[in-house]
Amino acid sequence: MAYYYEERSRNNIAKLATETRKRAREWFDWCCENKIEVLVYETIRTLEQQKLNVANGKSQTLKSYHIVGQAFDFVMSKNATVDWGGYKTATAKKAIAKAKSLGFTWGGDWSGFVDCPHMQFENKGYGTDKFSADIPKPAPAAPQKTGKQGVFAKTNLNIRTKSKWDSPVAFIIKEAYYAQIIWDVRENGWVQIEFQGKKGWFSAAVDVYWHTKNPNVLYTAVKDVLTRADPKWGGKPSFRMKKGETVNVIGKTGAWLKCSKSGVIGYLPDDKKHLIKK
């Protein structure tokens, strides 16, 4: 699945110097593969920004590795929530250890001025990692595929106007909606996506972002019901259903069914008192 801050993090990582960017991407890919959610919230920093940080006590040097593209700042996250106190958790320790194994120095190990969000790649010294054109890593197995492939979005996906993360959003495909990958039109590890007559670009990493089998199961309302925005009673209401109305169920969260109606998500208990499989 795509995590809440994945796109923002990848856009920030893309701004780093060449070798730092390569290793930061490897680290971030590893975090995603191991279901560790992080937000990379800052990479490049101007000298003026750094002067301000020194002035307000957020930093102690004007020779910051952020200025030369050899550092990033991160925070642990869970969906849209960030945890500024989460650097001592078991999950964070695994992520930090992985970054160190890739050659990064962690600011949480420093004595005196401890900087837990900070990771820097010193390379051969300050300013030794140069910038070069960004060439995204091609997605595995994409070159062997041709024609069109029907898929279903694992989460809401921002389809882009061009084959890169920082290009404008052409349109959004809602979770569990059907689209087609056009494998004959691809570049830089991206493929063209066709959805309801519109075309745009998205990463060719199918297993990360798409279901290859239809996740939608049709259910019928046993009575008039009000779904919830979260899988719990007493939470914010989502959409209403009348008795006999059908709805797509796109998965389960614990003992709750995850329902989708016109792209809006709502939850109901899987107790056969509210919904039954059609």
PDB file of C-alpha atoms in Angstrom:
ATOM      1  CA  MET A   1       0.000   0.000   0.000  1.00  0.00           C
ATOM      2  CA  ALA A   2       1.006   3.625  -0.376  1.00  0.00           C
ATOM      3  CA  TYR A   3       1.487   5.365   2.980  1.00  0.00           C
ATOM      4  CA  TYR A   4      -0.009   8.761   3.824  1.00  0.00           C
ATOM      5  CA  TYR A   5       3.271  10.702   3.608  1.00  0.00           C
ATOM      6  CA  GLU A   6       4.979   8.547   0.962  1.00  0.00           C
ATOM      7  CA  GLU A   7       4.583  10.947  -1.944  1.00  0.00           C
ATOM      8  CA  ARG A   8       5.695  13.973   0.093  1.00  0.00           C
ATOM      9  CA  SER A   9       8.713  12.058   1.417  1.00  0.00           C
ATOM     10  CA  ARG A  10       9.795  10.875  -2.043  1.00  0.00           C
ATOM     11  CA  ASN A  11       9.487  14.405  -3.435  1.00  0.00           C
ATOM     12  CA  ASN A  12      11.773  15.704  -0.672  1.00  0.00           C
ATOM     13  CA  ILE A  13      14.310  12.899  -1.110  1.00  0.00           C
ATOM     14  CA  ALA A  14      14.501  13.706  -4.837  1.00  0.00           C
ATOM     15  CA  LYS A  15      16.044  17.104  -3.951  1.00  0.00           C
ATOM     16  CA  LEU A  16      19.167  15.597  -2.351  1.00  0.00           C
ATOM     17  CA  ALA A  17      22.650  15.306  -3.860  1.00  0.00           C
ATOM     18  CA  THR A  18      23.300  12.222  -5.983  1.00  0.00           C
ATOM     19  CA  GLU A  19      24.760   9.593  -3.629  1.00  0.00           C
ATOM     20  CA  THR A  20      22.814  10.881  -0.610  1.00  0.00           C
ATOM     21  CA  ARG A  21      19.612  10.692  -2.657  1.00  0.00           C
ATOM     22  CA  LYS A  22      20.405   7.136  -3.760  1.00  0.00           C
ATOM     23  CA  ARG A  23      20.984   5.933  -0.197  1.00  0.00           C
ATOM     24  CA  ALA A  24      18.030   7.859   1.230  1.00  0.00           C
ATOM     25  CA  ARG A  25      15.779   6.238  -1.368  1.00  0.00           C
ATOM     26  CA  GLU A  26      17.126   2.798  -0.496  1.00  0.00           C
ATOM     27  CA  TRP A  27      16.401   3.509   3.165  1.00  0.00           C
ATOM     28  CA  PHE A  28      12.901   4.829   2.459  1.00  0.00           C
ATOM     29  CA  ASP A  29      12.094   1.858   0.181  1.00  0.00           C
ATOM     30  CA  TRP A  30      13.227  -0.472   2.971  1.00  0.00           C
ATOM     31  CA  CYS A  31      10.975   1.332   5.454  1.00  0.00           C
ATOM     32  CA  CYS A  32       7.982   0.966   3.119  1.00  0.00           C
ATOM     33  CA  GLU A  33       8.709  -2.715   2.469  1.00  0.00           C
ATOM     34  CA  ASN A  34       8.879  -3.335   6.225  1.00  0.00           C
ATOM     35  CA  LYS A  35       5.682  -1.340   6.918  1.00  0.00           C
ATOM     36  CA  ILE A  36       7.534   1.364   8.842  1.00  0.00           C
ATOM     37  CA  GLU A  37       5.805   4.709   8.297  1.00  0.00           C
ATOM     38  CA  VAL A  38       8.014   7.805   8.313  1.00  0.00           C
ATOM     39  CA  LEU A  39       7.771  11.360   7.013  1.00  0.00           C
ATOM     40  CA  VAL A  40      10.881  12.897   5.436  1.00  0.00           C
ATOM     41  CA  TYR A  41       9.854  16.485   6.013  1.00  0.00           C
ATOM     42  CA  GLU A  42      13.000  18.440   5.122  1.00  0.00           C
ATOM     43  CA  THR A  43      16.070  17.962   2.936  1.00  0.00           C
ATOM     44  CA  ILE A  44      17.542  20.996   1.139  1.00  0.00           C
ATOM     45  CA  ARG A  45      17.910  24.157   3.223  1.00  0.00           C
ATOM     46  CA  THR A  46      19.163  27.610   2.153  1.00  0.00           C
ATOM     47  CA  LEU A  47      21.882  29.504   4.001  1.00  0.00           C
ATOM     48  CA  GLU A  48      19.299  32.096   5.052  1.00  0.00           C
ATOM     49  CA  GLN A  49      17.098  29.379   6.523  1.00  0.00           C
ATOM     50  CA  GLN A  50      20.081  27.976   8.383  1.00  0.00           C
ATOM     51  CA  LYS A  51      20.996  31.399   9.783  1.00  0.00           C
ATOM     52  CA  LEU A  52      17.453  31.657  11.149  1.00  0.00           C
ATOM     53  CA  ASN A  53      17.719  28.160  12.689  1.00  0.00           C
ATOM     54  CA  VAL A  54      20.957  29.114  14.416  1.00  0.00           C
ATOM     55  CA  ALA A  55      19.428  32.359  15.640  1.00  0.00           C
ATOM     56  CA  ASN A  56      16.446  30.625  17.258  1.00  0.00           C
ATOM     57  CA  GLY A  57      18.509  27.750  18.683  1.00  0.00           C
ATOM     58  CA  LYS A  58      17.297  24.980  16.365  1.00  0.00           C
ATOM     59  CA  SER A  59      20.832  24.486  15.052  1.00  0.00           C
ATOM     60  CA  GLN A  60      24.354  25.341  16.187  1.00  0.00           C
ATOM     61  CA  THR A  61      26.275  25.647  12.913  1.00  0.00           C
ATOM     62  CA  LEU A  62      26.088  27.497   9.605  1.00  0.00           C
ATOM     63  CA  LYS A  63      27.901  24.566   8.000  1.00  0.00           C
ATOM     64  CA  SER A  64      24.798  22.390   7.828  1.00  0.00           C
ATOM     65  CA  TYR A  65      24.797  19.296   5.638  1.00  0.00           C
ATOM     66  CA  HIS A  66      21.262  20.309   4.608  1.00  0.00           C
ATOM     67  CA  ILE A  67      22.699  23.234   2.623  1.00  0.00           C
ATOM     68  CA  VAL A  68      24.809  20.916   0.436  1.00  0.00           C
ATOM     69  CA  GLY A  69      22.093  18.272  -0.034  1.00  0.00           C
ATOM     70  CA  GLN A  70      23.677  15.661   2.221  1.00  0.00           C
ATOM     71  CA  ALA A  71      21.074  15.476   5.005  1.00  0.00           C
ATOM     72  CA  PHE A  72      17.397  14.867   5.650  1.00  0.00           C
ATOM     73  CA  ASP A  73      15.098  15.230   8.662  1.00  0.00           C
ATOM     74  CA  PHE A  74      12.443  12.602   9.415  1.00  0.00           C
ATOM     75  CA  VAL A  75       9.775  11.784  11.985  1.00  0.00           C
ATOM     76  CA  MET A  76       7.894   8.571  12.713  1.00  0.00           C
ATOM     77  CA  SER A  77       4.267   8.594  11.546  1.00  0.00           C
ATOM     78  CA  LYS A  78       1.053   6.596  11.497  1.00  0.00           C
ATOM     79  CA  ASN A  79      -1.306   7.604   8.698  1.00  0.00           C
ATOM     80  CA  ALA A  80      -1.600  11.422   8.985  1.00  0.00           C
ATOM     81  CA  THR A  81      -0.301  11.547  12.585  1.00  0.00           C
ATOM     82  CA  VAL A  82       3.374  12.223  13.338  1.00  0.00           C
ATOM     83  CA  ASP A  83       5.073  11.162  16.578  1.00  0.00           C
ATOM     84  CA  TRP A  84       7.831  13.550  17.638  1.00  0.00           C
ATOM     85  CA  GLY A  85       8.530  11.398  20.686  1.00  0.00           C
ATOM     86  CA  GLY A  86       8.736   8.175  18.718  1.00  0.00           C
ATOM     87  CA  TYR A  87      12.481   7.966  18.101  1.00  0.00           C
ATOM     88  CA  LYS A  88      12.978   5.519  21.004  1.00  0.00           C
ATOM     89  CA  THR A  89      10.350   3.020  19.834  1.00  0.00           C
ATOM     90  CA  ALA A  90      11.393  -0.410  18.572  1.00  0.00           C
ATOM     91  CA  THR A  91      10.205   0.493  15.076  1.00  0.00           C
ATOM     92  CA  ALA A  92      12.236   3.710  15.024  1.00  0.00           C
ATOM     93  CA  LYS A  93      15.324   1.893  16.260  1.00  0.00           C
ATOM     94  CA  LYS A  94      15.068  -0.510  13.307  1.00  0.00           C
ATOM     95  CA  ALA A  95      14.751   2.392  10.837  1.00  0.00           C
ATOM     96  CA  ILE A  96      17.684   4.238  12.421  1.00  0.00           C
ATOM     97  CA  ALA A  97      19.854   1.108  12.374  1.00  0.00           C
ATOM     98  CA  LYS A  98      19.074   0.611   8.678  1.00  0.00           C
ATOM     99  CA  ALA A  99      20.053   4.217   7.883  1.00  0.00           C
ATOM    100  CA  LYS A 100      23.338   3.793   9.745  1.00  0.00           C
ATOM    101  CA  SER A 101      24.064   0.600   7.790  1.00  0.00           C
ATOM    102  CA  LEU A 102      23.757   2.683   4.606  1.00  0.00           C
ATOM    103  CA  GLY A 103      26.366   5.169   5.837  1.00  0.00           C
ATOM    104  CA  PHE A 104      24.219   7.827   7.504  1.00  0.00           C
ATOM    105  CA  THR A 105      25.141   9.528  10.766  1.00  0.00           C
ATOM    106  CA  TRP A 106      22.203   9.969  13.146  1.00  0.00           C
ATOM    107  CA  GLY A 107      21.877  13.212  15.093  1.00  0.00           C
ATOM    108  CA  GLY A 108      20.359  11.298  18.003  1.00  0.00           C
ATOM    109  CA  ASP A 109      23.811   9.843  18.742  1.00  0.00           C
ATOM    110  CA  TRP A 110      25.393  13.260  19.192  1.00  0.00           C
ATOM    111  CA  SER A 111      26.446  14.495  22.602  1.00  0.00           C
ATOM    112  CA  GLY A 112      25.582  18.020  23.683  1.00  0.00           C
ATOM    113  CA  PHE A 113      23.226  19.134  20.904  1.00  0.00           C
ATOM    114  CA  VAL A 114      21.088  16.035  20.201  1.00  0.00           C
ATOM    115  CA  ASP A 115      19.104  16.196  16.927  1.00  0.00           C
ATOM    116  CA  CYS A 116      16.899  13.083  16.678  1.00  0.00           C
ATOM    117  CA  PRO A 117      15.190  13.919  13.325  1.00  0.00           C
ATOM    118  CA  HIS A 118      18.550  14.438  11.590  1.00  0.00           C
ATOM    119  CA  MET A 119      20.331  12.022   9.227  1.00  0.00           C
ATOM    120  CA  GLN A 120      23.403  13.106   7.287  1.00  0.00           C
ATOM    121  CA  PHE A 121      25.559  11.344   4.721  1.00  0.00           C
ATOM    122  CA  GLU A 122      29.053  12.742   5.043  1.00  0.00           C
ATOM    123  CA  ASN A 123      30.465  11.020   1.933  1.00  0.00           C
ATOM    124  CA  LYS A 124      34.091  12.255   1.713  1.00  0.00           C
ATOM    125  CA  GLY A 125      33.324  15.386   3.662  1.00  0.00           C
ATOM    126  CA  TYR A 126      31.159  18.492   3.616  1.00  0.00           C
ATOM    127  CA  GLY A 127      29.970  19.387   0.101  1.00  0.00           C
ATOM    128  CA  THR A 128      31.614  16.363  -1.570  1.00  0.00           C
ATOM    129  CA  ASP A 129      28.391  14.816  -2.881  1.00  0.00           C
ATOM    130  CA  LYS A 130      27.487  16.539  -6.140  1.00  0.00           C
ATOM    131  CA  PHE A 131      24.132  16.963  -7.837  1.00  0.00           C
ATOM    132  CA  SER A 132      23.261  15.162 -11.063  1.00  0.00           C
ATOM    133  CA  ALA A 133      20.193  14.519 -13.181  1.00  0.00           C
ATOM    134  CA  ASP A 134      17.622  12.381 -11.405  1.00  0.00           C
ATOM    135  CA  ILE A 135      17.121   9.034 -13.139  1.00  0.00           C
ATOM    136  CA  PRO A 136      14.405   7.059 -11.304  1.00  0.00           C
ATOM    137  CA  LYS A 137      14.979   3.357 -10.810  1.00  0.00           C
ATOM    138  CA  PRO A 138      12.797   1.358 -13.229  1.00  0.00           C
ATOM    139  CA  ALA A 139      10.109  -0.761 -11.614  1.00  0.00           C
ATOM    140  CA  PRO A 140      10.884  -4.515 -11.507  1.00  0.00           C
ATOM    141  CA  ALA A 141       9.392  -6.667 -14.269  1.00  0.00           C
ATOM    142  CA  ALA A 142       7.856  -3.706 -16.144  1.00  0.00           C
ATOM    143  CA  PRO A 143       9.925  -4.247 -19.349  1.00  0.00           C
ATOM    144  CA  GLN A 144       8.408  -7.721 -19.809  1.00  0.00           C
ATOM    145  CA  LYS A 145       4.814  -6.483 -19.870  1.00  0.00           C
ATOM    146  CA  THR A 146       2.883  -5.224 -22.903  1.00  0.00           C
ATOM    147  CA  GLY A 147      -0.686  -4.245 -23.713  1.00  0.00           C
ATOM    148  CA  LYS A 148      -3.235  -3.188 -21.088  1.00  0.00           C
ATOM    149  CA  GLN A 149      -3.713  -4.561 -17.570  1.00  0.00           C
ATOM    150  CA  GLY A 150      -6.820  -3.988 -15.482  1.00  0.00           C
ATOM    151  CA  VAL A 151      -6.065  -3.054 -11.860  1.00  0.00           C
ATOM    152  CA  PHE A 152      -7.787  -1.620  -8.752  1.00  0.00           C
ATOM    153  CA  ALA A 153      -6.291   1.157  -6.622  1.00  0.00           C
ATOM    154  CA  LYS A 154      -5.099   0.070  -3.154  1.00  0.00           C
ATOM    155  CA  THR A 155      -5.618   3.608  -1.851  1.00  0.00           C
ATOM    156  CA  ASN A 156      -6.498   7.023  -3.306  1.00  0.00           C
ATOM    157  CA  LEU A 157      -3.864   7.678  -5.997  1.00  0.00           C
ATOM    158  CA  ASN A 158      -2.787  11.014  -7.481  1.00  0.00           C
ATOM    159  CA  ILE A 159      -2.254  10.356 -11.178  1.00  0.00           C
ATOM    160  CA  ARG A 160       0.309  12.792 -12.609  1.00  0.00           C
ATOM    161  CA  THR A 161       0.514  14.769 -15.857  1.00  0.00           C
ATOM    162  CA  LYS A 162       4.140  13.632 -16.357  1.00  0.00           C
ATOM    163  CA  SER A 163       6.303  10.695 -15.302  1.00  0.00           C
ATOM    164  CA  LYS A 164       7.682  12.157 -12.063  1.00  0.00           C
ATOM    165  CA  TRP A 165       6.445  12.669  -8.503  1.00  0.00           C
ATOM    166  CA  ASP A 166       6.558  16.457  -8.499  1.00  0.00           C
ATOM    167  CA  SER A 167       4.506  16.984 -11.685  1.00  0.00           C
ATOM    168  CA  PRO A 168       0.930  18.340 -11.343  1.00  0.00           C
ATOM    169  CA  VAL A 169      -1.952  16.016 -10.490  1.00  0.00           C
ATOM    170  CA  ALA A 170      -4.009  15.170 -13.573  1.00  0.00           C
ATOM    171  CA  PHE A 171      -6.789  13.375 -11.665  1.00  0.00           C
ATOM    172  CA  ILE A 172      -7.371  11.160  -8.621  1.00  0.00           C
ATOM    173  CA  ILE A 173      -8.356   7.503  -8.641  1.00  0.00           C
ATOM    174  CA  LYS A 174     -10.266   6.558  -5.495  1.00  0.00           C
ATOM    175  CA  GLU A 175      -9.487   3.436  -3.464  1.00  0.00           C
ATOM    176  CA  ALA A 176     -10.730   0.184  -5.091  1.00  0.00           C
ATOM    177  CA  TYR A 177     -11.680   1.929  -8.363  1.00  0.00           C
ATOM    178  CA  TYR A 178     -10.826   0.211 -11.645  1.00  0.00           C
ATOM    179  CA  ALA A 179      -8.229   1.548 -14.076  1.00  0.00           C
ATOM    180  CA  GLN A 180      -5.972   0.208 -16.803  1.00  0.00           C
ATOM    181  CA  ILE A 181      -2.191   0.269 -16.996  1.00  0.00           C
ATOM    182  CA  ILE A 182      -0.948   0.863 -20.558  1.00  0.00           C
ATOM    183  CA  TRP A 183       2.327  -1.040 -20.485  1.00  0.00           C
ATOM    184  CA  ASP A 184       3.283   0.002 -24.042  1.00  0.00           C
ATOM    185  CA  VAL A 185       3.542   3.658 -22.930  1.00  0.00           C
ATOM    186  CA  ARG A 186       6.183   4.043 -20.202  1.00  0.00           C
ATOM    187  CA  GLU A 187       9.261   6.003 -19.294  1.00  0.00           C
ATOM    188  CA  ASN A 188      11.606   6.384 -16.305  1.00  0.00           C
ATOM    189  CA  GLY A 189       9.919   3.546 -14.397  1.00  0.00           C
ATOM    190  CA  TRP A 190       6.457   5.080 -14.885  1.00  0.00           C
ATOM    191  CA  VAL A 191       3.500   3.920 -17.009  1.00  0.00           C
ATOM    192  CA  GLN A 192       0.483   5.581 -18.532  1.00  0.00           C
ATOM    193  CA  ILE A 193      -2.799   5.038 -16.680  1.00  0.00           C
ATOM    194  CA  GLU A 194      -6.251   5.145 -18.294  1.00  0.00           C
ATOM    195  CA  PHE A 195      -9.271   5.883 -16.100  1.00  0.00           C
ATOM    196  CA  GLN A 196     -12.787   6.737 -17.270  1.00  0.00           C
ATOM    197  CA  GLY A 197     -11.518   8.151 -20.574  1.00  0.00           C
ATOM    198  CA  LYS A 198      -8.666  10.151 -18.978  1.00  0.00           C
ATOM    199  CA  LYS A 199      -4.957   9.389 -19.184  1.00  0.00           C
ATOM    200  CA  GLY A 200      -2.059  10.242 -16.895  1.00  0.00           C
ATOM    201  CA  TRP A 201       1.137   8.835 -15.386  1.00  0.00           C
ATOM    202  CA  PHE A 202       1.957   6.793 -12.294  1.00  0.00           C
ATOM    203  CA  SER A 203       4.744   4.608 -10.898  1.00  0.00           C
ATOM    204  CA  ALA A 204       5.011   1.162 -12.484  1.00  0.00           C
ATOM    205  CA  ALA A 205       5.375  -0.497  -9.061  1.00  0.00           C
ATOM    206  CA  VAL A 206       2.150  -2.494  -9.432  1.00  0.00           C
ATOM    207  CA  ASP A 207       2.393  -4.530  -6.213  1.00  0.00           C
ATOM    208  CA  VAL A 208       2.798  -1.395  -4.109  1.00  0.00           C
ATOM    209  CA  TYR A 209      -0.137   0.623  -5.448  1.00  0.00           C
ATOM    210  CA  TRP A 210      -2.601  -1.707  -7.203  1.00  0.00           C
ATOM    211  CA  HIS A 211      -4.722  -4.815  -6.641  1.00  0.00           C
ATOM    212  CA  THR A 212      -4.568  -7.145  -9.633  1.00  0.00           C
ATOM    213  CA  LYS A 213      -7.759  -8.897  -8.465  1.00  0.00           C
ATOM    214  CA  ASN A 214     -11.038  -7.109  -7.828  1.00  0.00           C
ATOM    215  CA  PRO A 215     -11.266  -6.331  -4.075  1.00  0.00           C
ATOM    216  CA  ASN A 216     -14.919  -5.253  -4.340  1.00  0.00           C
ATOM    217  CA  VAL A 217     -17.588  -7.561  -2.900  1.00  0.00           C
ATOM    218  CA  LEU A 218     -21.244  -6.575  -3.225  1.00  0.00           C
ATOM    219  CA  TYR A 219     -23.275  -6.405   0.015  1.00  0.00           C
ATOM    220  CA  THR A 220     -26.922  -5.466   0.707  1.00  0.00           C
ATOM    221  CA  ALA A 221     -28.229  -3.394   3.628  1.00  0.00           C
ATOM    222  CA  VAL A 222     -30.450  -5.417   5.994  1.00  0.00           C
ATOM    223  CA  LYS A 223     -32.048  -2.187   7.280  1.00  0.00           C
ATOM    224  CA  ASP A 224     -31.578   1.576   7.079  1.00  0.00           C
ATOM    225  CA  VAL A 225     -28.037   2.168   8.327  1.00  0.00           C
ATOM    226  CA  LEU A 226     -25.559   4.979   8.911  1.00  0.00           C
ATOM    227  CA  THR A 227     -21.917   4.079   8.231  1.00  0.00           C
ATOM    228  CA  ARG A 228     -19.040   5.522  10.270  1.00  0.00           C
ATOM    229  CA  ALA A 229     -15.937   7.311   9.045  1.00  0.00           C
ATOM    230  CA  ASP A 230     -13.813   5.109  11.350  1.00  0.00           C
ATOM    231  CA  PRO A 231     -14.270   1.470  12.399  1.00  0.00           C
ATOM    232  CA  LYS A 232     -15.884   2.229  15.767  1.00  0.00           C
ATOM    233  CA  TRP A 233     -19.215   3.244  17.253  1.00  0.00           C
ATOM    234  CA  GLY A 234     -19.675   6.838  18.281  1.00  0.00           C
ATOM    235  CA  GLY A 235     -17.331   8.143  15.632  1.00  0.00           C
ATOM    236  CA  LYS A 236     -17.997  10.659  12.911  1.00  0.00           C
ATOM    237  CA  PRO A 237     -20.849   9.622  10.544  1.00  0.00           C
ATOM    238  CA  SER A 238     -20.076   8.829   6.922  1.00  0.00           C
ATOM    239  CA  PHE A 239     -22.845   7.945   4.426  1.00  0.00           C
ATOM    240  CA  ARG A 240     -26.348   6.519   4.842  1.00  0.00           C
ATOM    241  CA  MET A 241     -27.848   3.432   3.214  1.00  0.00           C
ATOM    242  CA  LYS A 242     -31.477   2.398   2.900  1.00  0.00           C
ATOM    243  CA  LYS A 243     -32.735  -1.139   3.430  1.00  0.00           C
ATOM    244  CA  GLY A 244     -32.088  -3.229   0.291  1.00  0.00           C
ATOM    245  CA  GLU A 245     -29.466  -0.806  -1.060  1.00  0.00           C
ATOM    246  CA  THR A 246     -26.244  -2.384  -2.321  1.00  0.00           C
ATOM    247  CA  VAL A 247     -22.704  -1.235  -1.585  1.00  0.00           C
ATOM    248  CA  ASN A 248     -19.164  -2.321  -2.424  1.00  0.00           C
ATOM    249  CA  VAL A 249     -17.184  -3.761   0.474  1.00  0.00           C
ATOM    250  CA  ILE A 250     -13.493  -3.328  -0.290  1.00  0.00           C
ATOM    251  CA  GLY A 251     -11.955  -4.927   2.783  1.00  0.00           C
ATOM    252  CA  LYS A 252     -12.103  -5.379   6.558  1.00  0.00           C
ATOM    253  CA  THR A 253     -10.588  -3.552   9.513  1.00  0.00           C
ATOM    254  CA  GLY A 254     -10.842  -5.829  12.511  1.00  0.00           C
ATOM    255  CA  ALA A 255     -14.506  -6.799  12.852  1.00  0.00           C
ATOM    256  CA  TRP A 256     -15.707  -3.925  10.644  1.00  0.00           C
ATOM    257  CA  LEU A 257     -16.475  -3.939   6.920  1.00  0.00           C
ATOM    258  CA  LYS A 258     -14.905  -1.171   4.862  1.00  0.00           C
ATOM    259  CA  CYS A 259     -17.572   0.095   2.455  1.00  0.00           C
ATOM    260  CA  SER A 260     -17.192   2.369  -0.562  1.00  0.00           C
ATOM    261  CA  LYS A 261     -19.965   4.477  -2.088  1.00  0.00           C
ATOM    262  CA  SER A 262     -19.060   6.885  -4.886  1.00  0.00           C
ATOM    263  CA  GLY A 263     -15.519   6.990  -3.546  1.00  0.00           C
ATOM    264  CA  VAL A 264     -16.604   7.786   0.034  1.00  0.00           C
ATOM    265  CA  ILE A 265     -15.497   5.311   2.715  1.00  0.00           C
ATOM    266  CA  GLY A 266     -17.752   4.164   5.547  1.00  0.00           C
ATOM    267  CA  TYR A 267     -17.560   1.322   8.082  1.00  0.00           C
ATOM    268  CA  LEU A 268     -20.169  -1.089   9.468  1.00  0.00           C
ATOM    269  CA  PRO A 269     -19.792  -4.126  11.762  1.00  0.00           C
ATOM    270  CA  ASP A 270     -19.459  -7.506  10.078  1.00  0.00           C
ATOM    271  CA  ASP A 271     -22.300  -9.005  12.144  1.00  0.00           C
ATOM    272  CA  LYS A 272     -24.937  -9.725   9.449  1.00  0.00           C
ATOM    273  CA  LYS A 273     -27.271  -7.348  11.309  1.00  0.00           C
ATOM    274  CA  HIS A 274     -26.375  -4.441   9.066  1.00  0.00           C
ATOM    275  CA  LEU A 275     -25.057  -5.904   5.814  1.00  0.00           C
ATOM    276  CA  ILE A 276     -25.201  -9.318   4.161  1.00  0.00           C
ATOM    277  CA  LYS A 277     -23.227 -10.534   1.177  1.00  0.00           C
ATOM    278  CA  LYS A 278     -25.332 -10.403  -1.977  1.00  0.00           C
TER     279      LYS A 278
END
